[in-house]
Amino acid sequence: MAVPPDVRTRAEALRAEIRRHDHLYHVLDRPEITDAEYDRLFRELVALEAQYPELVTPDSPTQRAGAPPAEEFRPVPHAVPMLSLQNCFDAGELRDWDDRVRRLLGGEPVLYVCEPKLDGLSVALTYEDGRFTVGATRGDGRTGEDVTANLRTIRQLPLRLFPLNGTVPRLLEVRGEVYMEKAAFRALNEERARRGEPEFANPRNAAAGSLRQLDPAITASRPLKLFVYHVGRAEGITIRTQEQLLRTLAALGLPVNPRWELCRDLARVEAFYQDLLRHREALPYATDGMVVKVNDLAQRERLGEVARAPRWAIAYKFPAEEAVTRVREIAVQVGRTGALTPVAILDPVEVSGVTVSRATLHNEDEVRRKDVRVGDWVVVRRAGDVIPEIVRSLPERRTGEEREFRMPDRCPACGGPAVRLEDEAAHRCANLSCPARIREAVRHYASRRAADIQGLGDKLVDRLVAAGLVRRISDLYLLRAEDLLTVERMGEKSARNLLDQIERSKGITLPRLLYALGIPHVGERAAELLAERFPSLAALAKASADELTGVRGVGPEIAASIAAFFGNEENRRLIEALAAAGIDPRAEGSRTGPLAGKVVVFTGTLSAFTRDEARRIVEGLGGRAASGVSRGVDYVVAGRDPGEKLLRARELGIPVLSEEEFRALTGR
Ligand code: IVH
């Protein structure tokens, strides 16, 4: 269908307007319109593009997410190598560097720009005629990996640059850092812990792991941010200084860290460093020092590089954040899979502004390796500015009173036997009814990406388990209002809401249920792959080891874990009890439908259907209708007068459909 000229003009105007507001909101943190106004613009564009697909351009604001998963990352050679930085650790070393710079420049005046050193993952972003075309990781400095589709999901990254004096550079390759804010990192790790997934050691690893995902949908669900600070190549634009570079990149709409300073001498440089160190804790991002750069690019050219690092810049690192304290006790925590984790309880100590009073020791081998005993003096560090860990013990300070730690042979929560399986580092409580295990299992089952039972938070789970109302997951479906009312602080209204949510969770899809059961090693991705191959829990339970390992992405470890799970009598009874409660999802028949495995949320009033009808349409096509917008949601359908959910969807980058688009998608 030919696109009428006025439609094309309107689409372009909408894109320009949306880009401007994205920049105001995500980069400058200074929105000019309400979220509802923004949503109207966005929806109008989505509707136009749905009607005239040839209107869609890769740099349209609607195209951030949704690229298909890749098989592998394509290598991208860096036309200009991505260098690393030389380091220094004190004012004396900094002075030596400054002396050398001045000497090499024949004593002419030198200005420096200071910036925080971000602890993330460096990337190179290529813009051709103002359009974002390729984004790559640093790799070995000469060749990186093509992560374009993943980078597009970062809302701060402009897909198109703003013109400067009416033009955009022909070619601009900017470099910067993809990072995760400290608060977002903690939240992500909490969620991963709840799901039984390995936690990231620090925000840097979290950023790297999130960006290097073959499936851009996973990257989109991670709260990544970006700051740019360098230009690799530029054509059609002249930049002479770092100061001008930072101002120009910001004017083009790129996110530039506002915390930088042009310094006329070393005293100013040192003052910037001290100031950064003082504010380090309060900054939203992790930083391990500052970078000092010669401001004048012509001077940089003359200074050149040595050993793959420029002479014109240096990283002035913060002192290691370590402190010495004593181990009061080594406690043992019980996880969902029964894994027992030793945790050191410490005399509270401040490590770079934060009080640390506990540190995980992971498992018995780790305790041995670090030789940590109860009563020991130990060195603690906050890895990557966030998670506390014990670096080593100080045996020279022992008095002889210290006690070696031994993993208990009984579970500290239920007193049942704790066993260490061959080939495993962890000890596990073997008792499936252990209250600590039940608590963790129910928390996991109720979590957002599992059964998503809203209102069933950690505290409430603890109370339900402690009250003996929930002894296994399926007991959730036997709860009655009277039971809930006996639980401390639960009123009639919240009891009713919770029961509604529990009822709603019966519509759980097969992949989610597989994940929600908390089978060790079965994460979301494995659950999806298994649900594509096996149409029901019963089919999976009957699968042979060969059939299981025949599924792409399922190795012998996962296969053995699944076999062990279904081989267990207690677990088989749990599955039966769930089926009796009406939970026995099938993937059959709906596996190829447009909404198979998709989660849809409705907001606003629909004109052609009631909410219930719309929900049934979704379910009939193999999808699930959820009531709240979270990262697990695939589409939000917005009817007339949509509510808060639309804002949330936009924040999370979830595609929003109009009622017409929903009808087109479902064929109704
Ligand atoms: S300038 C080599 N500026 O630190 C010149 N780098 O340890 C280009 N980094 O690979 C780098 N914050 O990933 C520069 N404000 C900043 C930085 C920064 C973090 C990273 C960068 C580099 C690494 C070297």
XYZ file of C-alpha atoms and ligand atoms in Angstrom:
692
model
C 0.000 0.000 0.000
C 1.539 3.312 -1.078
C 2.086 5.657 1.833
C 0.215 8.940 1.372
C 2.602 11.905 1.617
C 0.789 13.465 4.551
C 1.082 10.207 6.501
C 4.801 10.064 5.810
C 5.213 13.665 6.951
C 3.222 12.985 10.094
C 5.309 9.886 10.925
C 8.504 11.872 10.528
C 7.216 14.685 12.687
C 6.172 12.182 15.360
C 9.588 10.546 15.342
C 11.395 13.857 15.697
C 9.098 14.822 18.542
C 9.474 11.460 20.314
C 13.250 11.592 19.936
C 13.290 15.024 21.494
C 11.229 13.832 24.457
C 13.295 10.639 24.847
C 16.374 12.826 25.106
C 14.728 15.160 27.608
C 13.552 12.237 29.713
C 16.391 9.703 29.520
C 19.469 11.848 28.969
C 18.709 15.224 30.513
C 16.277 13.983 33.166
C 14.096 17.005 32.397
C 10.795 15.903 30.827
C 8.619 18.571 29.256
C 5.424 16.618 28.731
C 3.418 14.234 30.859
C 3.780 10.530 30.343
C 0.232 10.375 29.027
C 1.074 12.958 26.362
C 4.177 11.008 25.425
C 2.140 7.834 25.178
C -0.295 9.465 22.797
C 2.556 10.422 20.456
C 4.088 6.977 20.701
C 0.845 5.189 20.070
C 0.034 7.326 17.090
C 3.387 6.382 15.565
C 2.910 2.692 16.359
C -0.494 2.813 14.701
C 0.833 4.533 11.562
C 3.672 2.066 11.275
C 1.310 -0.863 11.764
C -0.892 0.435 8.980
C 2.006 1.218 6.634
C 4.853 -1.182 7.458
C 7.062 0.367 4.743
C 7.182 3.463 6.933
C 9.217 1.630 9.547
C 12.874 2.665 9.574
C 15.515 1.020 11.763
C 16.025 4.292 13.628
C 12.348 4.712 14.487
C 11.800 4.981 18.268
C 9.449 1.996 17.982
C 12.294 -0.266 16.861
C 14.429 -0.483 19.984
C 13.522 -4.006 21.009
C 12.293 -7.013 19.121
C 15.307 -8.073 17.063
C 15.513 -11.883 16.864
C 18.176 -13.729 18.861
C 21.518 -14.152 17.116
C 23.461 -17.399 16.641
C 26.740 -15.698 17.465
C 28.306 -12.222 17.562
C 29.798 -11.031 14.310
C 33.379 -9.726 14.666
C 33.808 -5.992 14.059
C 37.322 -4.696 13.344
C 38.041 -1.335 14.996
C 39.359 1.075 12.353
C 41.140 2.905 15.192
C 42.215 0.491 17.954
C 40.530 0.804 21.345
C 43.377 1.380 23.758
C 43.598 0.818 27.475
C 44.819 3.294 30.071
C 47.956 3.481 32.156
C 47.274 3.601 35.909
C 48.611 5.530 38.852
C 47.748 5.211 42.533
C 48.996 8.328 44.317
C 49.757 12.012 43.884
C 53.482 11.315 43.341
C 52.844 9.003 40.409
C 50.430 11.515 38.962
C 53.119 14.216 39.213
C 55.599 11.960 37.391
C 53.091 11.544 34.583
C 52.416 15.285 34.408
C 56.198 15.982 34.305
C 56.632 13.582 31.393
C 53.718 15.096 29.468
C 55.081 18.615 29.887
C 58.606 17.562 28.975
C 57.448 15.802 25.796
C 55.459 18.908 24.842
C 58.505 21.126 25.253
C 57.164 22.947 28.292
C 54.155 24.529 26.576
C 50.978 25.132 28.603
C 48.810 22.042 29.127
C 45.203 21.836 30.281
C 43.658 18.634 31.593
C 40.112 17.316 31.640
C 39.172 15.095 34.588
C 36.299 12.607 34.418
C 35.140 9.782 36.691
C 36.407 6.405 35.529
C 33.295 4.353 34.999
C 33.411 0.705 35.890
C 31.540 -0.792 32.971
C 32.163 -2.183 29.541
C 33.622 -0.024 26.780
C 31.821 0.157 23.465
C 32.280 1.853 20.099
C 29.155 3.319 18.481
C 29.181 4.224 14.807
C 26.832 6.881 13.441
C 26.639 7.327 9.684
C 24.848 10.445 8.508
C 23.512 10.738 12.026
C 22.070 7.218 12.194
C 23.260 4.589 14.627
C 24.508 1.778 12.402
C 26.940 -0.426 14.323
C 27.846 -0.891 17.962
C 30.705 -3.091 19.115
C 32.408 -4.173 22.307
C 36.093 -3.480 22.839
C 37.117 -7.136 22.431
C 40.905 -7.316 22.258
C 41.103 -3.653 21.215
C 41.503 -4.443 17.506
C 38.390 -6.509 16.918
C 35.215 -6.377 18.966
C 31.850 -8.100 18.828
C 28.818 -6.738 17.039
C 26.242 -5.988 19.754
C 24.214 -3.472 17.728
C 20.812 -5.039 18.417
C 21.540 -5.151 22.148
C 22.780 -1.580 22.293
C 19.625 -0.361 20.572
C 17.639 -1.431 23.627
C 19.474 1.118 25.816
C 17.107 4.042 26.034
C 19.841 6.631 26.507
C 21.485 5.688 23.245
C 20.093 7.894 20.470
C 19.229 5.965 17.327
C 19.614 9.237 15.489
C 21.749 12.272 16.334
C 20.394 15.794 16.600
C 21.683 18.133 13.888
C 24.205 20.811 14.881
C 23.822 24.047 12.908
C 21.532 22.156 10.580
C 23.888 19.256 9.799
C 25.032 15.980 11.284
C 28.550 14.569 10.873
C 29.027 12.237 7.879
C 30.692 9.728 10.165
C 31.122 9.661 13.905
C 32.439 6.779 15.930
C 31.950 7.566 19.608
C 33.256 5.542 22.476
C 31.936 5.196 25.938
C 30.940 2.910 28.715
C 27.863 0.747 29.140
C 27.224 0.358 32.855
C 24.615 -0.613 35.407
C 23.750 1.660 38.301
C 24.507 0.280 41.746
C 20.878 0.195 42.883
C 19.766 -1.575 39.711
C 22.591 -4.058 40.117
C 21.500 -4.903 43.666
C 17.890 -5.351 42.589
C 18.911 -7.588 39.687
C 21.014 -9.749 41.975
C 18.232 -10.061 44.537
C 15.925 -11.262 41.815
C 18.518 -13.703 40.513
C 19.120 -15.066 43.991
C 15.398 -15.599 44.408
C 15.294 -17.479 41.124
C 18.231 -19.642 42.107
C 20.377 -18.118 39.363
C 24.022 -17.232 39.962
C 24.501 -13.642 41.104
C 26.796 -11.218 39.321
C 29.958 -10.412 41.260
C 29.818 -6.680 40.534
C 28.022 -4.117 38.354
C 30.705 -4.410 35.698
C 30.113 -8.126 35.247
C 26.381 -7.538 35.287
C 26.695 -4.952 32.524
C 28.983 -7.174 30.470
C 26.787 -10.242 30.945
C 23.698 -8.264 30.000
C 25.169 -6.705 26.894
C 26.745 -9.894 25.595
C 23.435 -11.718 25.271
C 22.546 -13.442 22.047
C 18.911 -12.602 22.669
C 18.383 -8.812 22.655
C 15.127 -9.325 24.583
C 17.218 -10.301 27.605
C 19.386 -7.213 27.239
C 16.238 -5.097 26.960
C 15.071 -6.438 30.313
C 18.284 -5.327 32.034
C 18.644 -1.748 33.271
C 21.726 -0.728 31.290
C 22.903 2.833 30.914
C 25.477 4.605 28.804
C 27.952 7.485 29.023
C 30.171 8.536 26.116
C 33.567 10.225 26.537
C 35.716 9.723 23.455
C 35.667 9.896 19.656
C 37.398 7.216 17.597
C 36.738 8.626 14.115
C 34.980 11.727 12.840
C 34.258 12.998 9.329
C 32.377 16.170 8.579
C 32.977 17.642 12.014
C 36.088 19.161 13.583
C 36.846 18.710 17.248
C 39.932 20.279 18.772
C 39.701 19.667 22.509
C 38.222 17.220 25.002
C 36.097 20.036 26.394
C 34.648 20.705 22.955
C 34.274 16.964 22.383
C 32.147 16.492 25.503
C 29.990 19.531 24.732
C 29.534 18.468 21.104
C 28.572 14.899 21.965
C 26.026 16.219 24.470
C 24.627 18.623 21.879
C 24.244 15.752 19.406
C 21.987 14.102 21.977
C 24.479 11.573 23.345
C 24.601 10.929 27.118
C 27.658 12.645 28.631
C 28.442 12.401 32.324
C 27.980 15.980 33.611
C 30.646 15.388 36.216
C 33.833 16.566 34.432
C 36.142 19.521 34.788
C 38.701 21.446 32.784
C 41.727 21.875 35.081
C 44.486 24.383 34.578
C 47.003 22.726 36.902
C 47.743 19.648 38.937
C 46.310 21.148 42.117
C 42.901 21.348 40.425
C 43.298 17.780 39.201
C 44.050 16.570 42.727
C 41.059 18.549 44.077
C 38.764 16.890 41.526
C 40.057 13.501 42.648
C 39.498 14.213 46.354
C 36.032 15.537 45.640
C 35.138 12.460 43.598
C 36.451 10.207 46.349
C 34.275 12.004 48.919
C 31.168 11.679 46.776
C 31.904 8.233 45.483
C 29.396 6.464 47.702
C 26.534 8.777 46.796
C 27.088 8.488 43.051
C 24.574 6.189 41.359
C 27.278 4.398 39.359
C 30.346 2.429 40.434
C 33.621 4.201 39.809
C 37.128 2.993 40.563
C 38.976 6.265 40.048
C 39.224 9.155 37.628
C 40.667 9.594 34.177
C 42.895 12.609 33.467
C 43.228 13.560 29.803
C 45.221 16.196 27.941
C 42.582 18.622 26.685
C 44.167 19.630 23.355
C 43.799 16.948 20.682
C 46.760 18.261 18.652
C 48.954 17.868 21.739
C 47.607 14.340 22.155
C 48.644 13.567 18.596
C 52.205 14.610 19.393
C 52.299 12.589 22.611
C 51.236 9.388 20.878
C 50.975 6.045 22.618
C 53.124 3.389 24.155
C 52.318 -0.251 24.903
C 48.699 0.077 23.689
C 47.924 2.968 26.040
C 47.990 6.666 25.166
C 50.617 8.872 26.803
C 48.045 11.672 26.972
C 45.735 10.032 29.531
C 46.054 8.249 32.823
C 43.677 6.526 35.237
C 44.205 7.714 38.806
C 42.729 4.814 40.784
C 41.080 4.951 44.180
C 42.818 3.090 46.993
C 41.648 -0.500 47.389
C 38.570 -0.537 49.554
C 39.592 -2.939 52.210
C 39.154 -3.066 55.937
C 40.105 -5.467 58.696
C 37.548 -6.952 61.065
C 36.733 -10.096 63.026
C 34.576 -13.080 62.247
C 32.092 -13.472 65.086
C 30.427 -16.506 63.730
C 29.926 -18.498 60.573
C 26.200 -19.013 60.079
C 24.627 -21.404 57.611
C 21.756 -20.359 55.334
C 19.392 -22.744 53.585
C 18.377 -21.990 49.998
C 15.456 -23.144 47.873
C 17.269 -26.152 46.508
C 18.368 -27.020 50.023
C 21.902 -25.737 49.381
C 23.602 -24.730 52.612
C 25.652 -21.566 52.325
C 28.140 -20.505 54.999
C 27.940 -16.786 55.759
C 30.494 -14.945 57.897
C 28.914 -12.714 60.557
C 31.392 -9.904 61.109
C 32.059 -7.216 63.669
C 30.512 -4.309 61.751
C 33.162 -2.365 59.882
C 33.059 0.498 57.443
C 34.367 -0.181 53.963
C 34.401 2.991 51.862
C 31.419 4.511 53.587
C 29.208 1.449 53.999
C 28.888 -0.731 57.069
C 29.607 -4.350 56.350
C 28.434 -6.967 58.844
C 28.203 -10.153 56.790
C 29.895 -11.739 53.814
C 29.053 -14.918 51.956
C 31.630 -17.685 51.952
C 29.834 -19.602 49.188
C 30.655 -23.174 50.290
C 32.855 -25.305 52.488
C 35.720 -25.450 49.979
C 35.851 -21.687 49.870
C 36.092 -21.529 53.672
C 39.004 -23.977 53.537
C 40.721 -22.220 50.647
C 40.635 -18.873 52.428
C 41.305 -20.565 55.757
C 38.681 -18.548 57.591
C 38.004 -19.574 61.196
C 35.495 -18.321 63.724
C 37.260 -15.571 65.703
C 39.737 -14.819 62.907
C 40.793 -11.342 61.844
C 40.033 -11.035 58.148
C 40.464 -8.553 55.317
C 37.118 -7.613 53.756
C 36.607 -5.839 50.468
C 33.616 -4.624 48.582
C 33.888 -6.201 45.178
C 33.175 -3.706 42.452
C 32.096 -1.153 45.011
C 29.094 -3.193 46.129
C 29.209 -6.772 47.413
C 31.289 -7.449 50.508
C 33.662 -10.397 50.401
C 36.385 -11.833 52.569
C 39.712 -11.533 50.773
C 41.833 -13.549 53.209
C 42.278 -14.325 56.872
C 45.186 -13.010 58.935
C 46.598 -16.160 60.592
C 49.436 -14.116 62.136
C 46.870 -12.497 64.440
C 45.482 -15.768 65.808
C 45.484 -16.351 69.559
C 44.690 -20.036 69.515
C 41.073 -19.384 70.511
C 39.826 -19.555 66.919
C 37.563 -22.377 65.838
C 37.684 -24.131 62.487
C 34.408 -24.171 60.654
C 32.805 -27.456 59.846
C 29.755 -27.785 57.690
C 26.990 -29.147 59.919
C 25.780 -32.629 59.054
C 22.279 -31.523 59.989
C 20.268 -28.718 58.396
C 20.187 -25.729 60.766
C 16.553 -25.021 59.867
C 14.924 -28.454 60.216
C 17.565 -30.707 61.769
C 17.319 -33.102 58.827
C 20.426 -34.688 57.311
C 22.671 -32.491 55.175
C 24.552 -34.314 52.454
C 27.234 -33.404 50.012
C 26.672 -35.024 46.658
C 29.601 -36.227 44.631
C 30.884 -33.578 42.181
C 29.104 -30.807 44.036
C 30.639 -28.026 46.070
C 27.441 -27.465 48.036
C 25.983 -29.387 50.947
C 22.247 -29.761 50.724
C 19.454 -30.352 53.165
C 17.768 -33.460 51.831
C 14.451 -32.831 53.568
C 11.910 -31.554 51.053
C 9.649 -30.345 53.859
C 12.371 -28.267 55.514
C 10.676 -24.945 56.384
C 13.632 -22.939 55.088
C 13.464 -24.753 51.765
C 9.698 -24.396 51.570
C 9.963 -20.692 52.231
C 12.517 -20.210 49.469
C 10.629 -22.488 47.073
C 7.352 -20.611 47.594
C 9.077 -17.242 47.264
C 10.538 -18.377 43.975
C 7.243 -19.802 42.755
C 5.439 -16.524 43.465
C 8.139 -14.292 41.939
C 7.470 -12.107 38.939
C 8.960 -14.246 36.233
C 7.514 -17.417 37.689
C 3.826 -17.566 38.710
C 3.841 -13.792 39.290
C 1.534 -13.820 42.311
C 1.375 -10.172 43.186
C 0.915 -9.372 46.848
C 2.633 -12.559 47.956
C 5.851 -10.959 49.130
C 8.709 -12.516 51.072
C 7.378 -11.541 54.495
C 3.952 -12.946 53.843
C 5.433 -16.199 52.567
C 7.438 -16.445 55.788
C 4.282 -16.000 57.836
C 2.267 -18.510 55.829
C 5.008 -21.096 56.152
C 5.563 -20.354 59.839
C 1.820 -20.675 60.472
C 1.910 -24.100 58.822
C -0.607 -22.994 56.193
C 1.788 -23.673 53.352
C 3.930 -26.810 53.400
C 4.433 -27.072 49.650
C 3.687 -24.893 46.630
C 0.356 -26.536 45.888
C -0.933 -25.548 49.348
C -1.229 -21.993 48.028
C -4.224 -23.191 46.030
C -5.941 -24.577 49.116
C -5.781 -21.323 51.053
C -9.138 -19.930 52.148
C -9.998 -16.428 53.280
C -10.463 -17.695 56.866
C -6.927 -19.098 56.857
C -5.470 -15.845 55.674
C -7.364 -13.809 58.237
C -5.656 -15.742 60.996
C -2.287 -14.584 59.642
C -0.944 -11.573 61.383
C -1.688 -8.206 59.764
C -3.857 -9.577 57.014
C -7.182 -7.786 56.548
C -10.211 -8.937 54.600
C -9.453 -6.847 51.546
C -5.857 -7.971 51.227
C -6.924 -11.573 51.795
C -9.428 -11.281 48.949
C -6.873 -9.653 46.630
C -4.334 -12.301 47.369
C -6.804 -15.105 46.681
C -7.671 -13.443 43.362
C -4.031 -13.294 42.430
C -3.508 -16.919 43.387
C -6.546 -17.901 41.330
C -5.219 -15.947 38.375
C -1.867 -17.726 38.598
C -3.620 -20.973 37.644
C -3.341 -19.735 34.058
C 0.439 -20.141 34.281
C 2.032 -21.221 31.007
C 4.113 -24.373 30.742
C 7.518 -22.670 30.448
C 6.789 -20.469 33.414
C 5.614 -23.405 35.486
C 8.736 -25.365 34.619
C 10.803 -22.450 35.788
C 8.590 -21.794 38.827
C 9.003 -25.342 40.142
C 12.583 -24.436 40.906
C 14.203 -27.521 39.435
C 17.919 -26.961 40.005
C 19.680 -25.661 36.868
C 16.415 -25.085 35.007
C 16.384 -21.341 34.405
C 13.964 -19.429 32.229
C 15.740 -20.160 28.993
C 16.001 -23.910 29.613
C 12.331 -23.930 30.665
C 11.340 -22.325 27.368
C 13.381 -24.760 25.313
C 11.915 -27.725 27.189
C 8.371 -26.443 26.770
C 8.903 -26.180 23.036
C 9.840 -29.839 22.879
C 7.574 -31.430 25.520
C 3.899 -30.522 25.499
C 3.170 -31.120 29.204
C 4.761 -31.841 32.555
C 3.761 -35.483 32.178
C 5.602 -35.729 28.854
C 8.674 -34.157 30.389
C 8.534 -36.457 33.398
C 8.568 -39.468 31.065
C 11.449 -38.196 28.882
C 14.595 -40.307 28.676
C 18.043 -38.835 29.249
C 18.686 -38.967 25.493
C 15.474 -37.153 24.690
C 16.353 -34.458 27.196
C 19.902 -33.889 26.014
C 18.562 -33.882 22.447
C 16.999 -30.493 23.200
C 19.290 -27.704 22.076
C 20.642 -25.883 25.109
C 19.985 -28.791 27.499
C 23.152 -30.504 28.633
C 23.711 -33.569 30.829
C 23.647 -31.491 34.009
C 20.165 -30.106 33.362
C 18.967 -33.513 32.135
C 20.197 -35.211 35.316
C 18.558 -32.551 37.432
C 15.206 -33.006 35.666
C 15.418 -36.779 36.004
C 16.203 -36.455 39.717
C 13.312 -34.044 40.190
C 10.679 -36.241 38.574
C 12.203 -39.366 40.094
C 11.388 -38.035 43.535
C 8.143 -39.297 45.046
C 7.475 -36.051 46.896
C 7.813 -34.004 43.727
C 5.495 -36.345 41.841
C 2.883 -35.805 44.537
C 3.388 -32.055 44.219
C 2.711 -32.216 40.464
C -0.437 -34.270 41.121
C -1.617 -31.778 43.719
C -1.033 -28.903 41.303
C -2.968 -30.732 38.590
C -5.793 -31.325 41.071
C -5.869 -27.572 41.671
C -6.251 -27.078 37.919
C -2.648 -26.373 37.045
C -1.554 -28.576 34.200
C -0.648 -26.321 31.294
C -0.271 -27.715 27.809
C 1.863 -26.322 25.073
C 0.065 -28.470 22.457
C -1.804 -26.789 19.676
C -0.883 -23.312 20.703
C 2.809 -23.540 20.198
C 2.774 -21.786 16.872
C 0.011 -19.229 17.519
C 0.803 -15.520 17.456
C 0.546 -15.321 21.239
C 2.079 -18.663 22.169
C 3.947 -18.257 25.433
C 3.331 -14.507 25.409
C 2.121 -12.483 28.345
C -0.364 -9.722 27.585
C -1.663 -6.959 29.838
C -4.732 -4.848 29.104
C -5.213 -1.274 30.179
C -8.069 1.123 29.457
C -11.467 0.237 27.997
C -11.760 -1.950 24.931
C -14.653 -1.267 22.597
C -15.123 -4.669 20.969
C -14.710 -6.972 23.964
C -15.004 -7.111 27.701
C -11.780 -7.674 29.603
C -12.713 -11.286 30.233
C -13.379 -11.919 26.573
C -10.047 -10.361 25.659
C -8.296 -12.520 28.242
C -9.886 -15.656 26.879
C -8.780 -14.731 23.355
C -5.207 -14.469 24.591
C -5.405 -17.764 26.429
C -7.022 -19.477 23.475
C -3.992 -18.508 21.411
C -1.565 -19.976 23.909
C -0.811 -16.744 25.752
C -1.492 -15.556 29.256
C -3.247 -12.417 30.404
C -1.571 -10.810 33.393
C -2.826 -7.920 35.460
C 0.400 -6.083 36.227
C 3.112 -4.797 33.933
C 6.494 -6.287 34.701
C 9.513 -7.226 32.667
C 8.001 -10.598 31.836
C 5.193 -8.977 29.852
C 5.359 -9.150 26.049
C 2.575 -6.759 25.015
C 0.457 -4.114 26.638
C -2.835 -3.526 24.866
C -4.088 0.001 25.458
C -7.787 0.752 25.077
C -9.551 4.039 25.749
C -8.313 6.030 28.797
C -5.384 3.775 29.615
C -3.908 3.956 33.086
C -0.561 3.767 34.832
C 0.226 0.470 33.151
C 0.920 2.275 29.911
C 3.587 4.388 31.586
C 5.152 1.354 33.134
C 5.169 -0.396 29.746
C 6.939 2.540 28.201
C 9.490 2.654 30.998
C 10.264 -0.996 30.439
C 10.263 -0.695 26.654
C 7.405 -3.184 26.263
C 5.554 -2.935 22.915
C 2.173 -1.233 23.230
C -0.654 -2.272 20.913
C -3.826 -0.374 20.135
C -7.089 -2.299 20.190
C -7.011 -2.418 16.375
C -3.522 -3.874 16.388
C -4.551 -6.427 18.974
C -7.476 -7.434 16.777
C -5.231 -7.648 13.729
C -2.757 -9.795 15.653
C -5.398 -12.171 16.996
C -7.582 -12.198 13.888
C -10.706 -11.038 15.823
S 39.102 7.353 27.881
C 42.246 5.206 25.811
N 37.427 7.929 29.796
O 38.745 2.571 31.202
C 41.411 6.414 25.729
N 38.059 5.660 29.502
O 41.110 1.094 31.840
C 39.976 6.135 25.764
N 36.942 4.121 31.033
O 39.075 0.992 28.090
C 39.467 5.859 27.114
N 35.765 5.628 32.110
O 36.685 1.437 28.992
C 38.113 6.957 29.178
N 35.910 8.583 31.428
C 36.596 7.624 30.807
C 36.486 6.275 31.172
C 37.242 5.316 30.498
C 36.046 4.337 32.000
C 37.466 2.789 30.697
C 37.578 2.508 29.222
C 38.988 2.043 29.005
C 39.353 1.618 30.389
C 40.826 1.592 30.585
